[in-house]
Coordinates of C-alpha atoms in Angstrom, one line a residue:
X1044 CA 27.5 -4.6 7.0
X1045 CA 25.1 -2.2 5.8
X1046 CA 23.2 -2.9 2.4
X1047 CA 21.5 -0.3 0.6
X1048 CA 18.1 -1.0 -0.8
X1049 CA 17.3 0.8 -4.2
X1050 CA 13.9 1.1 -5.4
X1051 CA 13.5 2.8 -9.2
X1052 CA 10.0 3.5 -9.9
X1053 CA 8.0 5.4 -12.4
X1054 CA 3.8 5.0 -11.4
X1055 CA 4.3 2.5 -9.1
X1056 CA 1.8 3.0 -6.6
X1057 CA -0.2 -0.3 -6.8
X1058 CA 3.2 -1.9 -5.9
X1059 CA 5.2 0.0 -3.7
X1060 CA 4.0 0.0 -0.5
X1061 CA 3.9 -3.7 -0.9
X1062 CA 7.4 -3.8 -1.9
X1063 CA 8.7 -2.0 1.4
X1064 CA 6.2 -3.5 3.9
X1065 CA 8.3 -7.1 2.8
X1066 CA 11.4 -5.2 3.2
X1067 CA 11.0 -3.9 6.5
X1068 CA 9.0 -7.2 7.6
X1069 CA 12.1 -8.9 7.0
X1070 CA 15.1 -7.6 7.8
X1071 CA 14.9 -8.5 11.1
X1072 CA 16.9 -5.6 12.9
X1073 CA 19.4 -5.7 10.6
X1074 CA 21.3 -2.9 8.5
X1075 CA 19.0 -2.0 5.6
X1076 CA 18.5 1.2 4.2
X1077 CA 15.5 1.6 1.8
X1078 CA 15.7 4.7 -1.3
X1079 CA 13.2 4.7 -3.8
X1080 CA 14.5 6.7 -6.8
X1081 CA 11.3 8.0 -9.0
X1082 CA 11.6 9.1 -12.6
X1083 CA 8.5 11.6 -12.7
X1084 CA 5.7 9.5 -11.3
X1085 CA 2.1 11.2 -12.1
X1086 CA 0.2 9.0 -9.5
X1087 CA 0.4 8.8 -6.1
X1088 CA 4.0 6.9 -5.4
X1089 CA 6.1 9.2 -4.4
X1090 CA 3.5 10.2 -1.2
X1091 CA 2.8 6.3 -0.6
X1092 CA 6.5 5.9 -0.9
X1093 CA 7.1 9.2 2.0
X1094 CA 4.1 7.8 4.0
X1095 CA 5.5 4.1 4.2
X1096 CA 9.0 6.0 5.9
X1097 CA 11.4 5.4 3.3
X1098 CA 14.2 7.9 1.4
X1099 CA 12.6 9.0 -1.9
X1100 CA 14.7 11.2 -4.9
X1101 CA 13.8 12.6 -7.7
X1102 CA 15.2 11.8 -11.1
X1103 CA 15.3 11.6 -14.5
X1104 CA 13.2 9.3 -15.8
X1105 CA 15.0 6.2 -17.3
X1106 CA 16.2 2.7 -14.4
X1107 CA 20.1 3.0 -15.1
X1108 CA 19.9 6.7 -14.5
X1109 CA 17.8 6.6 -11.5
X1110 CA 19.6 3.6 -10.0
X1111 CA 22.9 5.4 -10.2
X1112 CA 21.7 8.2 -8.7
X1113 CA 20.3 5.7 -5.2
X1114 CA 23.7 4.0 -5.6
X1115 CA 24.8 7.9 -5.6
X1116 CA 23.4 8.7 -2.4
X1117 CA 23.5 5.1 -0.4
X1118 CA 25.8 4.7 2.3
X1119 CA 25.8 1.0 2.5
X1120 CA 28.6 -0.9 1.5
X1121 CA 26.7 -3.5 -0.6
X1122 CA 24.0 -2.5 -2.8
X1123 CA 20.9 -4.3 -3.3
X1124 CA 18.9 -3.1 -7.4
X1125 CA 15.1 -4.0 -6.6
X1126 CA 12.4 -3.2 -9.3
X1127 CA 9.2 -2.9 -7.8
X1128 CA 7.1 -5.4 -8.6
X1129 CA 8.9 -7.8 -7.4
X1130 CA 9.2 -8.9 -3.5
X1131 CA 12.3 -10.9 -2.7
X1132 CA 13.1 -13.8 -0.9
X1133 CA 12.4 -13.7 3.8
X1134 CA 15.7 -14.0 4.0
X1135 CA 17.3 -11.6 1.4
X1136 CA 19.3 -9.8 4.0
X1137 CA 21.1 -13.1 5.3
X1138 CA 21.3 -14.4 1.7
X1139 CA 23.3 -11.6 0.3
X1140 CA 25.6 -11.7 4.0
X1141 CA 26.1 -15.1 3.9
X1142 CA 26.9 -14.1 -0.5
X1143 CA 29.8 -11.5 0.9
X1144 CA 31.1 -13.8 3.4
X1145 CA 31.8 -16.5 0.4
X1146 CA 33.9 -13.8 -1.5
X1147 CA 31.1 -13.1 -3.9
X1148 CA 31.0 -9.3 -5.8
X1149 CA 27.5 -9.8 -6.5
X1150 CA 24.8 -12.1 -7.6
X1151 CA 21.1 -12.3 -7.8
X1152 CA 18.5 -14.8 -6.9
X1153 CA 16.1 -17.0 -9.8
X1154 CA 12.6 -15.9 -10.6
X1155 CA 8.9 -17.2 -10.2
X1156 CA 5.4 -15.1 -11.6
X1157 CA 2.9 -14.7 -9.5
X1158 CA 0.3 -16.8 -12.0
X1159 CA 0.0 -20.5 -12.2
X1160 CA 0.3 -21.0 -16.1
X1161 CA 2.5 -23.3 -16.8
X1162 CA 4.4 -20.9 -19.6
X1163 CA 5.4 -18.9 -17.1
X1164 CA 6.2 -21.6 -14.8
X1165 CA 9.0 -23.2 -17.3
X1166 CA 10.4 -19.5 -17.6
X1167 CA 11.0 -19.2 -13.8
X1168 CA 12.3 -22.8 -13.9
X1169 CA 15.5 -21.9 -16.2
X1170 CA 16.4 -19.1 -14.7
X1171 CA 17.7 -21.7 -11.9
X1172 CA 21.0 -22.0 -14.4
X1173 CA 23.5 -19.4 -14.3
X1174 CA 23.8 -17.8 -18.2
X1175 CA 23.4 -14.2 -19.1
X1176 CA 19.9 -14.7 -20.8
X1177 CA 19.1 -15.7 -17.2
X1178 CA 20.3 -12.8 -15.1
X1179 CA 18.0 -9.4 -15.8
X1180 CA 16.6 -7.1 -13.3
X1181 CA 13.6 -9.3 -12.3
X1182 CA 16.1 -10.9 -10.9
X1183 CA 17.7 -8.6 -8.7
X1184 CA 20.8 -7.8 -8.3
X1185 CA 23.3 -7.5 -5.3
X1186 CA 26.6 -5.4 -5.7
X1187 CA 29.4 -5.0 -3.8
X1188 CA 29.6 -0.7 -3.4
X1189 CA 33.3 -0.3 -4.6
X1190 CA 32.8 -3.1 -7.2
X1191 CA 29.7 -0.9 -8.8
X1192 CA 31.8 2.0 -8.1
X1193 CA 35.3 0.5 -9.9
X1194 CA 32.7 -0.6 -12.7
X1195 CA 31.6 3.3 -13.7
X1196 CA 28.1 2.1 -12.3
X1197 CA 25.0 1.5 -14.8
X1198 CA 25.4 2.8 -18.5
X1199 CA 22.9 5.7 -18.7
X1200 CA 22.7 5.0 -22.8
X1201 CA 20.7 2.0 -21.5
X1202 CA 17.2 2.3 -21.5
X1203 CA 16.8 -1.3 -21.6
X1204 CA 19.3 -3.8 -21.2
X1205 CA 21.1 -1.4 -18.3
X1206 CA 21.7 -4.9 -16.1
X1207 CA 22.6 -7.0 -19.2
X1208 CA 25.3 -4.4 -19.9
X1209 CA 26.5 -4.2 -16.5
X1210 CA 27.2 -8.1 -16.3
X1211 CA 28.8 -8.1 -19.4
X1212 CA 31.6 -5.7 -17.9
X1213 CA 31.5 -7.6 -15.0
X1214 CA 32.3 -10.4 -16.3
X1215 CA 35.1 -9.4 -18.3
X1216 CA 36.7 -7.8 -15.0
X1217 CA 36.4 -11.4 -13.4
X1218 CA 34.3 -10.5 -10.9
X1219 CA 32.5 -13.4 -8.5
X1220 CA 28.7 -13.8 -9.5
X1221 CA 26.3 -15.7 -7.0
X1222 CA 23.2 -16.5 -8.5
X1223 CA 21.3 -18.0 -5.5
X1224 CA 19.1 -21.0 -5.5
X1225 CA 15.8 -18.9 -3.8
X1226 CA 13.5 -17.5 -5.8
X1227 CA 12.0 -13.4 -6.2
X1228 CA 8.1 -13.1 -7.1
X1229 CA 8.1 -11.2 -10.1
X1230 CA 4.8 -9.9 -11.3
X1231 CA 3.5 -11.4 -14.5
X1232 CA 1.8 -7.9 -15.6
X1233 CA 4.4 -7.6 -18.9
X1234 CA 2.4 -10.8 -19.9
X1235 CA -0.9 -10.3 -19.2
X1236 CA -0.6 -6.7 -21.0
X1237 CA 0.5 -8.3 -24.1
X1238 CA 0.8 -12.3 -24.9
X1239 CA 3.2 -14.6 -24.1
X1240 CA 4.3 -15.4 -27.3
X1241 CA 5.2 -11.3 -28.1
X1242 CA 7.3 -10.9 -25.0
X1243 CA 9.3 -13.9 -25.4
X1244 CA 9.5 -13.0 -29.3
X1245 CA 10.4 -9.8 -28.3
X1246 CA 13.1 -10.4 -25.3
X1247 CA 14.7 -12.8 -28.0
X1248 CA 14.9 -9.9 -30.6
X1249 CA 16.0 -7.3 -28.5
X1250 CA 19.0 -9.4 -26.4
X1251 CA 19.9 -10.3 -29.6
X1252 CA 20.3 -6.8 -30.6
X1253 CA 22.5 -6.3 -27.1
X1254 CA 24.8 -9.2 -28.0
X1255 CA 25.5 -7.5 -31.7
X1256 CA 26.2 -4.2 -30.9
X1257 CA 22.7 -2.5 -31.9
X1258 CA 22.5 1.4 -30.8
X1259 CA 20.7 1.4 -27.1
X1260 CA 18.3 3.7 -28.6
X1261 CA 17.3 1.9 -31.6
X1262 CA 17.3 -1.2 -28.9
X1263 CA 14.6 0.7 -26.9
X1264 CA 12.8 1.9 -30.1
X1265 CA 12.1 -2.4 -31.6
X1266 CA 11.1 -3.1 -27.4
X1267 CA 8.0 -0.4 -27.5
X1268 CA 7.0 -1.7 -31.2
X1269 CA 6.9 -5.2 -30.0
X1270 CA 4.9 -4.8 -26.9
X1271 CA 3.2 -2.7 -24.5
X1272 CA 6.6 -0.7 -22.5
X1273 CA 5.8 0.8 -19.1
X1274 CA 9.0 2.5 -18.5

């Protein structure tokens, strides 16, 4: 089984090279290929991201377009969506085997921050329970190649919510989700650039916007007036 490793990034250089020296620490011999899909970086991550010896494109700028172009041009037969400030579990690569083996289409793993307030702590804890509020792209997300592929891929209207949409059709197809009891580190940057209280005010607001059918656009256009975007 090969898996497919896919990176989006936009100014990531702080993170990246940190992100594929896990990766290729752990995977232990095994089939993983690593593409890092930039959306117009204007610091230095595309050359960290071509020095550290991994596949890099070039894309529009916007996650659900760049991921479907990696999941384009991956030749694995399970994909593997990793944003990259993250750094998954040692054993990711045996965790999403072991995943395929139990007739799974995809899954993804909880979430802890790297910080030690306790906010933060009791929203890592309840993303142990599977819900949809519980399963965005922090998380990462595993995919079966011809279950993405039957599944037209990633909505490119998405700015935002690209996962949450995703799982939503997945769903409805009856597809097997795995949501797997290890956890991803997940930088804690979205707080510490804003407050606590204004991202969880405004994930609330604009999930809530998801679940009632609001325009992706004007979904994207509430997220940047709540808080401090990066994408």
């Amino acid at each position: 089984m090969m898996i497919s490793l896919i990176i989006p990034t936009l100014n990531e250089a702080q993170n990246i090279i940190r992100l594929v020296q896990c990766i290729k620490q752990n995977r232990n011999g095994k089939n993983c290929e690593i593409i890092v899909v930039d959306g117009g970086s204007t610091d230095e991550t595309v050359a960290k991201a071509e020095s550290a010896g991994v596949r890099v494109l070039s894309s529009p700028q916007g996650r659900a377009i760049q991921m479907n172009l990696g999941a384009a041009n991956a030749t694995g037969d399970v994909l593997y969506f990793v944003h990259s400030d993250t750094l998954p579990p040692n054993d990711f690569i045996s965790d999403i085997e072991q995943a395929i083996a139990e007739q799974y289409d995809m899954g993804c793993y909880r979430f802890k921050f790297d910080s030690k307030k306790q906010l933060l702590k009791i929203n890592g804890f309840f993303t142990r329970f599977s819900s949809m509020w519980s399963r965005g792209g922090d998380q990462s997300l595993f995919v079966k190649k011809d279950v993405f592929d039957a599944l037209n891929g990633y909505d490119e209207k998405y700015v935002i919510m690209e996962e949450y949409d995703f799982l939503r059709r997945a769903r409805l197809q009856k597809y097997r989700f795995k949501l797997m009891q290890k956890d991803i580190l997940v930088s804690a940057r979205k707080y510490d650039d804003n407050s606590y209280l204004r991202v969880q005010v405004a994930n609330l607001v604009v999930y809530n916007m998801f679940r009632y059918g609001y325009e992706p656009q004007r979904i994207l256009s509430t997220y940047r007036r709540l808080i401090d975007y990066r994408s």
